[in-house]
Amino acid sequence: MGGKQDGDEAYGKPAKYDPSFRGPIKNRSCTDIVCCILFLLFILGYIVVGIVAWVYGDPRQVLYPRNSTGAYCGVGANKDKPYLLYFNIFSCVLATNIITVAENGLQCPTPQPVIQSLQQELCPSFLLPSAPALGRCLPLLNSTPPELPGISSNTSISQGISGLLDSLNARDISVKIFEDFAQSWYWILVALGVALVLSLLFILLLRLVAGPLVLVLILGVLGVLAYGIYHCWMEYRVLRDKGASITQQGITTNLSAYRNVQETWLVALIVLAVLEGILLLMLIFLRQRIRIAIALLKEASKAVGHMMSTMFYPLVTFVLLLICIVYWAMTALYLATSGQPQYVLWAPNASLPSCEKVQMNTSCNPMAQPVNSSCPGLMCIFQSYSSTGLVQRSLFNLQIYGVLGLFWTLNWVLALGQCVLAGAFASFYWALDKRRDIPTFPLISAFIRTLRYHTGSLAFGALILTLVQIARVILEYIDNKLRGAQNPVARCIMCCFKCCLWCLEKFIKFLNRNAYIMIAIYGKNFCVSAKNAFMLLMRNIIRVVVLDKVTDLLLFFGKLLVVGGVGVLSFFFFTGRIQGLGTNFESPSLNYYWLPIMVSILGAYVIANGFFSVFGMCVDTLFLCFLEDLERNDGSLDRPYYMPTALLKILGKKNEVFPGDKKRKK
């Protein structure tokens, strides 16, 4: 590599030969113990928060509807009355600014118990055909809204009422969706099975077709750019002959107008031509590094085939992530429902003279009727949950603690998966004899080793990433709150801050990923591993870029192949275009044929992304091992290369220990 001495001075010296190194260090000690203790204490506090939320929270306030007296429907004395009836469902439209769904679920300022009379608005003034949905009686689709006094059909309120009835069509749609799932769930599972098989076959067959496939993809990119250049030239020539120039049209904010000027297509032609030239030069001068990248992809395919259990490790990660999300959601729900409900006086027409003597928003008892009956529509409605008590006063802080716990635990689980997979794949690379030197259960060994020694290091890296992500969330919140009051300069500054934090998050993810690989191999702490990984990559920056882009291109094609293939098959099957396969393979009768198609496509993407994430981790691990191998060893009897024979041939190197020797079997 050119300028190696300069690179050594700027990014550290190459790794030295260690005669005792034989792959992932087995005799290691715990790392980042202080961070491990802090993480465990934080988890203990997170559990305490969950217990407090469980004791003081009452999720019934969200799960079950409540009437005007505060009694739950379908619980206790009302066990046989599970549905809530709104006497005037349209008050939900007229009073949306009073109560929000986030505070108390679906509640409206409308009286519900029949106690006195219709004149006091304690009985429904009209009835609509309805059906239960989420414990509430909601009008059916074909219900006709009543004529309300003083409201014409062309007012915004009337339109809002009509819109409410239209939105209630969601229940009928949900029933049809449920029916479609009941009819097609088996075939959706079949489609997901096809996606799983395609993903696995694509990865395993890369050892045979990686070279030709990468070549075809690169030529395809060149062909697309060449066609873009041709198309831009044709458009430019036509507009040039017509004399369509930007000097005639002038500057305008209508972006579509620039399609009709010759300068637009000339600029596009130049840009595409430059990209085509750069790509061609890269293929000429970086062909050796592209061959190395292809060889590493083939070796990664062999490693995955040798340790098939690694392909299903994303299921473990998925379960752990699901546990973290469910725990946070339940804790947040219980915290949000802690405290007793508070009721206040409210009237839809509080500005009327007859209501001036009434002190609105004062506390009241929903079990008793308001004493002032001269104010029309005066009622006692739910306002919020009480904020008295230690838990209620600390509710915001507890919710913030929960959000921090969510981000930290999620990032820790992802870090655990990366470190475990790196340990398993590193044991594959650093084995001279693949049949003898690889542990019997490499994935389980790496999992136990990571949990036992490096919980603190993973927590350290996850905490750094969590702080950056929370900073991004806060910045997005501030941006949304101040969006209407910002001037162009403030918007530009905010956009720059958001862009910087986005770039910082991407860099930290990249650094953490490689640090976890070094932790899995050498068992050092997070800071040392991150430094060594960064220095190693910077000493081989061109190889890093080439391998990264070649891998990204290949995995993108793989995802496109799996998702596109499943999508096309699902479309032809669920639309009935596949015939002649027998009665057992007939497409089901569906209300919305696109529903199982979209579910199959989404599921195929999730499966492909999970499989290819494992493969990507394998490539990154083998790449770092390859770079370390180059710096540590020289091919002699005492210091043989661990890389496969294909890489040795590409680099023009060889081992004095031949491939057929008992110490060297690939």
XYZ file of C-alpha atoms in Angstrom:
666
model
C 0.000 0.000 0.000
C 1.460 3.336 -1.111
C 2.697 5.755 1.544
C 2.722 3.069 4.195
C 5.296 4.734 6.438
C 3.373 7.998 6.429
C 0.211 6.066 7.215
C 2.003 4.297 10.069
C 2.942 7.621 11.629
C -0.525 9.129 11.278
C -2.649 6.098 12.169
C -0.392 4.007 14.368
C 1.967 1.174 13.616
C 0.849 -2.129 12.091
C -0.043 -4.951 14.452
C 2.935 -7.020 15.549
C 3.197 -10.766 15.438
C 2.007 -12.530 18.589
C 3.000 -16.212 18.726
C 0.286 -16.946 21.304
C -2.551 -15.552 19.202
C -4.776 -18.265 17.721
C -8.051 -16.446 17.112
C -10.500 -15.002 19.652
C -8.740 -14.780 23.001
C -10.124 -17.318 25.445
C -8.236 -16.217 28.559
C -9.718 -12.747 28.917
C -10.979 -10.573 31.763
C -14.013 -8.345 32.276
C -13.852 -4.987 30.494
C -15.361 -1.582 31.337
C -16.428 -2.771 34.784
C -17.536 0.710 35.903
C -19.898 1.027 32.946
C -21.132 -2.510 33.562
C -22.033 -1.617 37.157
C -23.747 1.601 36.033
C -25.720 -0.309 33.414
C -26.839 -2.958 35.891
C -27.838 -0.259 38.413
C -29.752 1.539 35.671
C -31.563 -1.680 34.755
C -32.386 -2.185 38.436
C -33.803 1.330 38.563
C -35.723 0.637 35.353
C -37.279 -2.393 37.039
C -38.183 -0.244 40.076
C -39.869 2.264 37.767
C -41.866 -0.582 36.260
C -42.905 -1.798 39.707
C -43.963 1.710 40.753
C -45.939 2.098 37.548
C -47.581 -1.291 38.141
C -48.596 -0.337 41.689
C -49.948 3.148 40.979
C -51.105 2.818 37.379
C -54.513 1.671 36.205
C -54.546 0.675 32.504
C -58.291 0.150 32.716
C -58.565 3.896 32.184
C -57.335 3.293 28.634
C -58.499 -0.243 27.941
C -62.106 0.212 29.100
C -64.528 3.052 28.314
C -65.991 5.104 31.173
C -69.373 6.777 31.467
C -70.051 10.263 32.784
C -70.026 9.056 36.384
C -66.528 7.643 35.988
C -67.676 4.000 36.142
C -65.984 1.468 33.853
C -68.056 -0.334 31.250
C -67.744 -4.121 31.291
C -66.019 -4.214 34.705
C -67.395 -4.871 38.200
C -71.026 -3.871 38.591
C -71.185 -3.101 34.869
C -69.805 -6.457 33.815
C -72.919 -7.137 31.752
C -72.761 -3.670 30.152
C -69.545 -3.714 28.108
C -70.433 -0.991 25.589
C -70.506 2.783 26.009
C -73.283 4.740 24.279
C -72.696 8.369 23.335
C -75.965 10.294 23.528
C -74.560 12.859 21.095
C -71.637 11.420 19.164
C -71.249 14.708 17.278
C -70.049 16.455 20.413
C -66.789 14.641 19.705
C -66.508 16.820 16.603
C -67.653 20.033 18.301
C -65.366 19.711 21.324
C -62.128 18.184 20.067
C -60.213 21.030 21.668
C -61.397 20.057 25.143
C -60.183 16.523 25.565
C -57.475 14.705 23.681
C -57.194 11.035 22.970
C -53.699 11.000 24.447
C -55.060 11.954 27.863
C -57.963 9.608 28.317
C -58.512 7.472 25.271
C -61.715 7.966 23.270
C -63.835 10.249 25.520
C -66.303 12.974 24.550
C -68.089 15.641 26.641
C -71.492 13.995 26.250
C -73.738 12.732 29.076
C -74.239 8.991 29.143
C -76.523 7.837 32.061
C -80.277 8.273 31.727
C -81.198 9.974 35.029
C -83.607 12.867 34.521
C -85.058 14.005 31.237
C -84.455 14.889 27.645
C -84.819 18.628 28.392
C -81.831 18.455 30.711
C -79.894 16.646 27.971
C -79.561 13.512 30.028
C -81.239 11.323 27.423
C -80.278 10.903 23.767
C -82.116 13.296 21.481
C -81.618 10.930 18.544
C -80.481 7.375 17.906
C -78.396 5.947 15.100
C -77.914 2.284 14.138
C -74.615 1.347 15.736
C -72.269 -1.521 16.425
C -69.597 -2.071 19.103
C -66.010 -1.057 18.374
C -63.324 -0.817 21.065
C -66.042 -1.073 23.707
C -68.010 1.854 22.282
C -71.217 2.034 20.260
C -70.330 3.768 17.008
C -72.715 4.533 14.117
C -72.767 2.269 11.095
C -71.665 3.398 7.670
C -75.194 3.850 6.269
C -76.343 5.970 9.221
C -77.799 9.366 8.299
C -76.753 12.290 10.506
C -79.681 14.101 12.142
C -80.621 17.678 11.382
C -79.201 19.741 14.201
C -80.835 23.113 15.007
C -78.839 26.081 13.760
C -76.431 23.982 11.682
C -76.826 24.056 7.917
C -75.572 21.306 5.672
C -72.853 23.451 4.120
C -71.145 24.567 7.333
C -67.784 23.280 8.461
C -69.433 21.675 11.516
C -71.862 19.761 9.313
C -68.972 18.701 7.118
C -67.102 17.591 10.220
C -70.105 15.498 11.281
C -70.254 13.871 7.856
C -66.514 13.285 8.040
C -66.939 11.593 11.407
C -69.504 9.198 9.989
C -67.229 8.499 7.058
C -64.359 7.726 9.413
C -66.537 5.198 11.214
C -66.356 3.140 8.052
C -63.024 1.992 9.471
C -64.861 -0.660 11.451
C -66.289 -2.263 8.308
C -62.892 -2.031 6.675
C -61.228 -3.635 9.695
C -63.712 -6.526 9.538
C -62.924 -7.064 5.864
C -59.211 -6.902 6.582
C -59.617 -9.505 9.317
C -61.545 -11.729 6.906
C -58.795 -11.379 4.308
C -56.146 -12.348 6.840
C -58.223 -15.344 7.901
C -58.447 -16.449 4.260
C -54.844 -15.798 3.251
C -52.655 -16.260 6.351
C -51.505 -19.691 5.206
C -50.376 -18.388 1.823
C -48.681 -15.405 3.468
C -46.621 -17.861 5.537
C -45.785 -19.724 2.334
C -44.577 -16.452 0.780
C -42.434 -15.739 3.832
C -41.025 -19.252 3.594
C -40.096 -18.576 -0.021
C -38.365 -15.362 1.080
C -36.400 -17.289 3.699
C -35.279 -19.931 1.200
C -34.336 -17.326 -1.425
C -32.297 -15.322 1.100
C -30.458 -18.396 2.301
C -29.765 -19.670 -1.213
C -28.512 -16.272 -2.344
C -25.979 -16.118 0.497
C -24.826 -19.723 0.151
C -24.464 -19.487 -3.635
C -22.291 -16.376 -3.431
C -19.229 -18.612 -3.126
C -19.952 -19.726 -6.709
C -21.395 -16.628 -8.367
C -19.993 -13.681 -6.371
C -17.489 -12.741 -9.077
C -19.817 -12.874 -12.091
C -22.643 -11.293 -10.102
C -20.534 -8.319 -8.994
C -19.301 -7.905 -12.569
C -22.859 -7.940 -13.922
C -23.978 -5.416 -11.318
C -21.094 -3.060 -12.074
C -21.731 -3.322 -15.807
C -25.404 -2.715 -15.096
C -24.590 0.516 -13.261
C -22.342 1.572 -16.132
C -25.117 0.757 -18.585
C -27.687 2.774 -16.667
C -25.352 5.774 -16.567
C -24.604 5.381 -20.270
C -28.308 5.336 -21.086
C -28.796 8.406 -18.894
C -26.077 10.210 -20.848
C -27.721 9.219 -24.148
C -31.183 10.321 -22.974
C -29.890 13.668 -21.706
C -28.083 14.250 -24.996
C -31.223 13.550 -27.024
C -33.326 15.877 -24.874
C -30.658 18.556 -25.004
C -30.384 18.362 -28.796
C -34.150 18.638 -29.296
C -34.455 21.661 -27.004
C -31.356 23.256 -28.520
C -32.870 23.008 -31.978
C -36.070 24.611 -30.653
C -34.064 27.383 -29.035
C -35.557 26.688 -25.604
C -33.155 28.423 -23.227
C -33.324 29.549 -19.651
C -32.626 33.102 -20.790
C -36.001 33.096 -22.544
C -37.929 31.477 -19.702
C -36.283 33.252 -16.803
C -35.906 32.120 -13.200
C -39.052 30.574 -11.709
C -40.075 28.632 -8.608
C -41.920 26.103 -10.763
C -39.359 23.314 -10.879
C -41.203 21.375 -13.580
C -40.608 24.263 -15.976
C -36.863 23.556 -15.991
C -37.508 20.287 -17.842
C -38.172 22.338 -20.965
C -34.864 24.215 -21.113
C -31.702 22.914 -22.701
C -29.390 23.958 -19.838
C -31.050 21.497 -17.451
C -30.309 18.521 -19.662
C -26.800 19.790 -20.405
C -25.975 19.948 -16.685
C -27.459 16.473 -16.147
C -25.415 15.140 -19.076
C -22.202 16.570 -17.652
C -22.872 15.167 -14.175
C -23.656 11.691 -15.507
C -20.619 11.768 -17.782
C -18.379 12.677 -14.843
C -19.846 9.836 -12.757
C -19.344 7.413 -15.653
C -15.741 8.506 -16.018
C -15.024 8.211 -12.298
C -16.527 4.733 -12.180
C -14.490 3.602 -15.198
C -11.271 4.959 -13.664
C -12.080 3.195 -10.393
C -12.573 -0.086 -12.238
C -9.211 0.337 -13.960
C -7.103 1.399 -10.991
C -8.937 -0.454 -8.200
C -9.524 -3.762 -9.958
C -7.142 -5.536 -7.565
C -9.079 -4.332 -4.523
C -12.354 -5.283 -6.169
C -10.998 -8.812 -6.630
C -10.084 -8.852 -2.908
C -13.599 -7.741 -2.019
C -15.094 -10.526 -4.150
C -12.822 -13.104 -2.531
C -13.897 -11.925 0.922
C -17.548 -12.203 -0.103
C -16.952 -15.794 -1.176
C -15.184 -16.555 2.094
C -18.069 -14.985 4.021
C -20.472 -17.270 2.173
C -18.361 -20.266 3.210
C -18.308 -19.091 6.832
C -22.085 -18.743 6.919
C -22.482 -22.173 5.349
C -20.137 -23.641 7.962
C -22.095 -22.048 10.840
C -25.724 -22.089 9.710
C -26.958 -21.316 13.223
C -25.715 -17.735 12.795
C -28.381 -17.112 10.155
C -31.105 -17.552 12.746
C -29.513 -15.465 15.482
C -31.571 -12.415 14.368
C -34.551 -14.253 15.894
C -32.872 -13.953 19.299
C -32.230 -10.275 18.682
C -35.832 -9.785 17.572
C -37.198 -11.424 20.741
C -34.951 -9.329 22.983
C -35.899 -6.141 21.148
C -39.567 -7.054 21.444
C -39.187 -7.574 25.199
C -37.541 -4.160 25.577
C -40.252 -2.401 23.562
C -43.150 -4.171 25.300
C -41.703 -3.475 28.758
C -41.282 0.218 27.957
C -44.764 0.474 26.437
C -46.423 -1.188 29.433
C -44.433 0.938 31.887
C -45.319 4.124 30.018
C -48.990 3.088 29.903
C -49.147 2.382 33.629
C -47.329 5.632 34.443
C -49.667 7.629 32.213
C -52.704 6.204 34.010
C -51.468 6.788 37.565
C -53.592 9.122 39.694
C -57.323 9.648 40.116
C -59.450 11.245 37.370
C -60.398 14.906 37.883
C -63.690 16.387 36.604
C -64.552 20.029 35.820
C -67.615 21.985 34.734
C -67.960 22.612 31.013
C -70.606 23.895 28.615
C -70.526 24.050 24.806
C -71.799 27.649 24.869
C -70.033 29.096 27.900
C -70.230 32.642 26.493
C -74.039 32.819 26.785
C -75.399 35.283 29.382
C -77.108 32.468 31.244
C -73.737 30.772 31.741
C -71.756 33.807 32.930
C -72.459 33.045 36.586
C -71.036 29.568 36.246
C -67.328 29.210 37.008
C -66.131 26.962 34.249
C -63.230 24.536 34.701
C -63.912 24.233 38.440
C -63.923 20.777 40.013
C -67.179 18.895 40.233
C -68.651 15.504 41.053
C -69.848 13.536 38.014
C -72.283 11.628 40.220
C -74.214 14.847 40.972
C -75.800 17.127 38.395
C -74.634 20.770 38.079
C -76.706 23.053 40.284
C -77.144 25.752 37.606
C -79.654 24.316 35.154
C -80.138 27.622 33.308
C -76.866 27.164 31.440
C -77.691 24.895 28.477
C -75.496 21.873 28.122
C -73.685 22.397 31.439
C -72.053 19.136 32.449
C -69.275 17.633 34.548
C -66.580 16.219 32.264
C -63.227 14.518 32.667
C -60.225 16.880 32.566
C -57.089 14.986 33.567
C -55.560 12.693 36.149
C -54.529 14.144 39.492
C -50.938 15.331 39.835
C -50.750 15.046 43.606
C -48.512 12.492 45.241
C -44.831 11.679 44.776
C -45.355 9.451 41.750
C -47.618 11.949 39.998
C -45.257 14.870 40.665
C -42.353 12.830 39.291
C -44.311 11.468 36.345
C -42.387 13.445 33.708
C -39.006 12.425 35.141
C -40.071 8.786 35.283
C -41.205 8.892 31.664
C -37.856 10.420 30.653
C -36.098 7.636 32.569
C -38.197 5.129 30.659
C -37.313 6.657 27.283
C -33.619 6.603 28.163
C -34.012 2.983 29.230
C -35.709 2.133 25.951
C -32.920 3.595 23.801
C -30.115 2.192 25.941
C -31.499 -1.346 26.128
C -32.330 -1.447 22.407
C -28.837 -0.322 21.445
C -27.312 -2.786 23.930
C -29.263 -5.684 22.418
C -28.109 -4.706 18.910
C -24.530 -4.414 20.168
C -24.797 -7.863 21.770
C -25.847 -9.371 18.443
C -22.984 -7.739 16.571
C -20.355 -8.812 19.100
C -21.655 -12.391 19.295
C -21.689 -12.819 15.518
C -18.235 -11.243 15.245
C -16.857 -13.722 17.788
C -18.310 -16.672 15.888
C -17.048 -15.557 12.474
C -13.617 -14.607 13.849
C -13.202 -18.165 15.152
C -13.803 -19.320 11.566
C -11.150 -17.064 10.040
C -8.442 -17.732 12.619
C -8.663 -21.509 12.250
C -5.953 -23.100 10.141
C -7.865 -26.367 10.078
C -11.562 -25.571 9.702
C -12.650 -29.039 10.791
C -10.483 -29.180 13.903
C -9.793 -25.663 15.174
C -13.312 -24.181 15.081
C -15.209 -24.664 18.383
C -18.035 -27.178 18.374
C -20.627 -24.506 19.159
C -18.990 -21.251 18.037
C -22.149 -19.134 18.315
C -23.016 -20.291 21.835
C -19.383 -19.923 22.918
C -19.288 -16.359 21.584
C -22.626 -15.545 23.258
C -21.504 -16.768 26.689
C -18.089 -15.127 26.335
C -19.629 -11.779 25.391
C -22.156 -11.752 28.237
C -19.590 -12.863 30.804
C -16.780 -10.467 29.969
C -18.023 -7.578 27.848
C -21.438 -6.460 29.084
C -19.861 -3.205 30.255
C -18.139 -2.524 26.935
C -21.366 -3.074 25.031
C -23.194 -0.796 27.480
C -20.524 1.879 27.009
C -20.872 1.911 23.233
C -24.673 1.721 23.455
C -24.757 4.676 25.885
C -22.736 6.888 23.549
C -25.084 6.087 20.689
C -28.131 6.577 22.931
C -27.074 10.089 23.951
C -26.683 11.110 20.324
C -30.062 9.627 19.385
C -31.819 11.372 22.271
C -30.171 14.631 21.224
C -31.615 14.093 17.743
C -35.072 13.447 19.203
C -34.895 16.628 21.294
C -33.774 18.611 18.274
C -36.647 17.246 16.195
C -39.081 18.152 18.981
C -37.752 21.715 19.179
C -37.878 22.009 15.403
C -41.531 20.931 15.282
C -42.503 23.287 18.110
C -40.785 26.311 16.576
C -41.441 25.553 12.930
C -44.083 28.252 12.478
C -42.089 30.983 14.248
C -38.735 30.427 12.572
C -37.152 32.726 10.050
C -35.105 31.374 7.126
C -31.807 31.818 8.999
C -33.076 29.878 12.018
C -34.385 27.094 9.774
C -31.011 26.871 8.059
C -29.188 26.665 11.411
C -31.603 24.021 12.665
C -31.158 22.014 9.478
C -27.366 22.157 9.892
C -27.597 20.939 13.485
C -29.860 18.059 12.450
C -27.522 17.124 9.608
C -24.488 17.173 11.920
C -26.188 14.948 14.481
C -27.283 12.555 11.731
C -23.714 12.284 10.463
C -22.428 11.855 14.020
C -24.882 9.026 14.655
C -23.826 7.249 11.450
C -20.147 7.593 12.356
C -20.691 6.281 15.890
C -22.628 3.284 14.549
C -19.763 2.542 12.157
C -17.138 2.932 14.885
C -19.115 0.870 17.409
C -19.631 -1.940 14.914
C -15.909 -2.312 14.279
C -15.080 -1.815 17.956
C -17.347 -4.745 18.840
C -15.481 -6.886 16.299
C -12.165 -6.068 17.960
C -13.687 -6.724 21.396
C -14.882 -10.138 20.224
C -11.411 -11.019 18.915
C -9.002 -9.556 21.488
C -11.154 -8.952 24.579
C -9.934 -5.367 25.134
C -12.101 -2.559 26.531
C -14.292 -0.382 24.335
C -11.993 2.633 23.972
C -8.915 0.579 23.093
C -10.894 -1.591 20.674
C -12.475 1.428 18.987
C -9.077 3.088 18.621
C -7.406 -0.023 17.208
C -10.262 -0.653 14.779
C -10.254 2.950 13.577
C -6.495 3.009 13.084
C -6.542 -0.321 11.255
C -9.268 0.863 8.897
C -7.580 4.196 8.240
C -4.356 2.398 7.315
C -6.397 0.583 4.647
C -8.966 3.239 3.796
C -9.137 2.489 0.062
C -9.787 -1.190 0.673
C -12.468 -0.190 3.197
C -14.294 2.007 0.686
C -14.122 -0.548 -2.114
C -15.301 -3.440 0.046
C -18.078 -1.348 1.580
C -19.467 -0.246 -1.766
C -19.170 -3.654 -3.402
C -20.908 -5.275 -0.415
C -23.641 -2.623 -0.375
C -24.262 -3.129 -4.094
C -24.420 -6.886 -3.738
C -26.705 -6.874 -0.687
C -28.985 -4.301 -2.302
C -29.337 -6.569 -5.303
C -29.995 -9.530 -3.008
C -32.758 -7.680 -1.162
C -34.206 -6.506 -4.456
C -34.163 -10.068 -5.780
C -35.852 -11.558 -2.699
C -38.436 -8.825 -2.139
C -39.161 -8.374 -5.835
C -39.465 -12.104 -6.419
C -41.840 -12.612 -3.501
C -43.825 -9.532 -4.520
C -44.264 -10.706 -8.109
C -45.234 -14.233 -7.058
C -47.690 -12.872 -4.482
C -49.241 -10.529 -7.031
C -49.807 -13.259 -9.615
C -51.143 -15.676 -7.003
C -53.498 -13.439 -5.023
C -54.897 -11.832 -8.173
C -55.750 -15.271 -9.586
C -53.342 -15.092 -12.511
C -51.727 -18.437 -11.618
C -54.031 -21.198 -12.838
C -53.847 -24.946 -13.339
C -52.147 -25.874 -10.064
C -55.095 -27.813 -8.664
C -57.800 -26.997 -6.157
C -55.352 -26.997 -3.266
C -53.433 -24.098 -4.807
C -56.300 -21.818 -5.770
C -56.041 -18.210 -4.651
C -58.536 -17.293 -1.880
C -61.438 -14.922 -2.481
C -60.418 -11.572 -0.968
C -61.910 -8.137 -0.421
C -58.548 -6.414 -0.834
C -56.107 -8.541 -2.809
C -53.347 -5.988 -2.252
C -53.381 -6.585 1.514
C -51.675 -10.023 1.571
C -49.375 -8.817 -1.204
C -48.155 -5.875 0.901
C -47.822 -8.071 4.001
C -45.808 -10.625 2.017
C -43.532 -7.910 0.605
C -42.987 -6.344 4.028
C -42.311 -9.731 5.620
C -39.919 -10.665 2.812
C -37.995 -7.434 3.360
C -37.725 -8.085 7.107
C -36.485 -11.630 6.503
C -34.020 -10.599 3.806
C -32.745 -7.729 5.927
C -32.200 -10.086 8.866
C -30.297 -12.657 6.813
C -28.204 -10.081 4.970
C -27.373 -8.233 8.200
C -25.717 -11.445 9.406
C -23.865 -11.753 6.120
C -22.781 -8.108 6.304
C -21.453 -8.653 9.819
C -19.568 -11.692 8.561
C -17.960 -9.690 5.755
C -16.902 -6.890 8.120
C -15.455 -9.361 10.625
C -13.502 -11.306 8.022
C -12.241 -8.038 6.537
C -10.775 -6.833 9.827
C -9.285 -10.273 10.401
C -7.810 -10.157 6.895
C -6.187 -6.769 7.551
C -4.794 -8.009 10.861
C -3.554 -11.147 9.120
C -1.629 -9.086 6.581
C 0.066 -7.040 9.288
C 0.795 -9.868 11.740
C 2.015 -12.626 9.452
C 4.379 -13.059 6.508
C 3.667 -16.591 5.232
C 6.648 -18.248 6.892
C 6.470 -21.553 8.742
C 6.188 -19.745 12.069
C 3.919 -16.965 10.824
C 1.600 -18.434 8.162
C -1.232 -16.455 6.655
C -4.715 -17.493 7.758
C -6.431 -16.049 4.680
C -7.848 -18.409 2.030
C -5.791 -19.489 -0.943
C -7.789 -17.284 -3.336
C -6.749 -14.154 -1.442
C -3.134 -15.312 -1.351
C -3.121 -15.675 -5.146
C -4.702 -12.237 -5.650
C -2.092 -10.615 -3.406
C 0.749 -12.607 -4.955
C 1.645 -14.189 -1.633
C 2.005 -17.747 -0.478
C 2.530 -19.801 2.625
C 5.491 -22.042 3.124
C 2.948 -24.411 4.653
C 1.136 -25.817 1.628
C -2.678 -26.135 1.510
C -2.415 -29.930 1.675
C -0.360 -29.878 4.874
C -2.019 -31.056 8.082
C -1.662 -27.591 9.563
C -3.182 -25.829 6.598
C -6.545 -26.922 5.272
C -8.936 -24.517 3.637
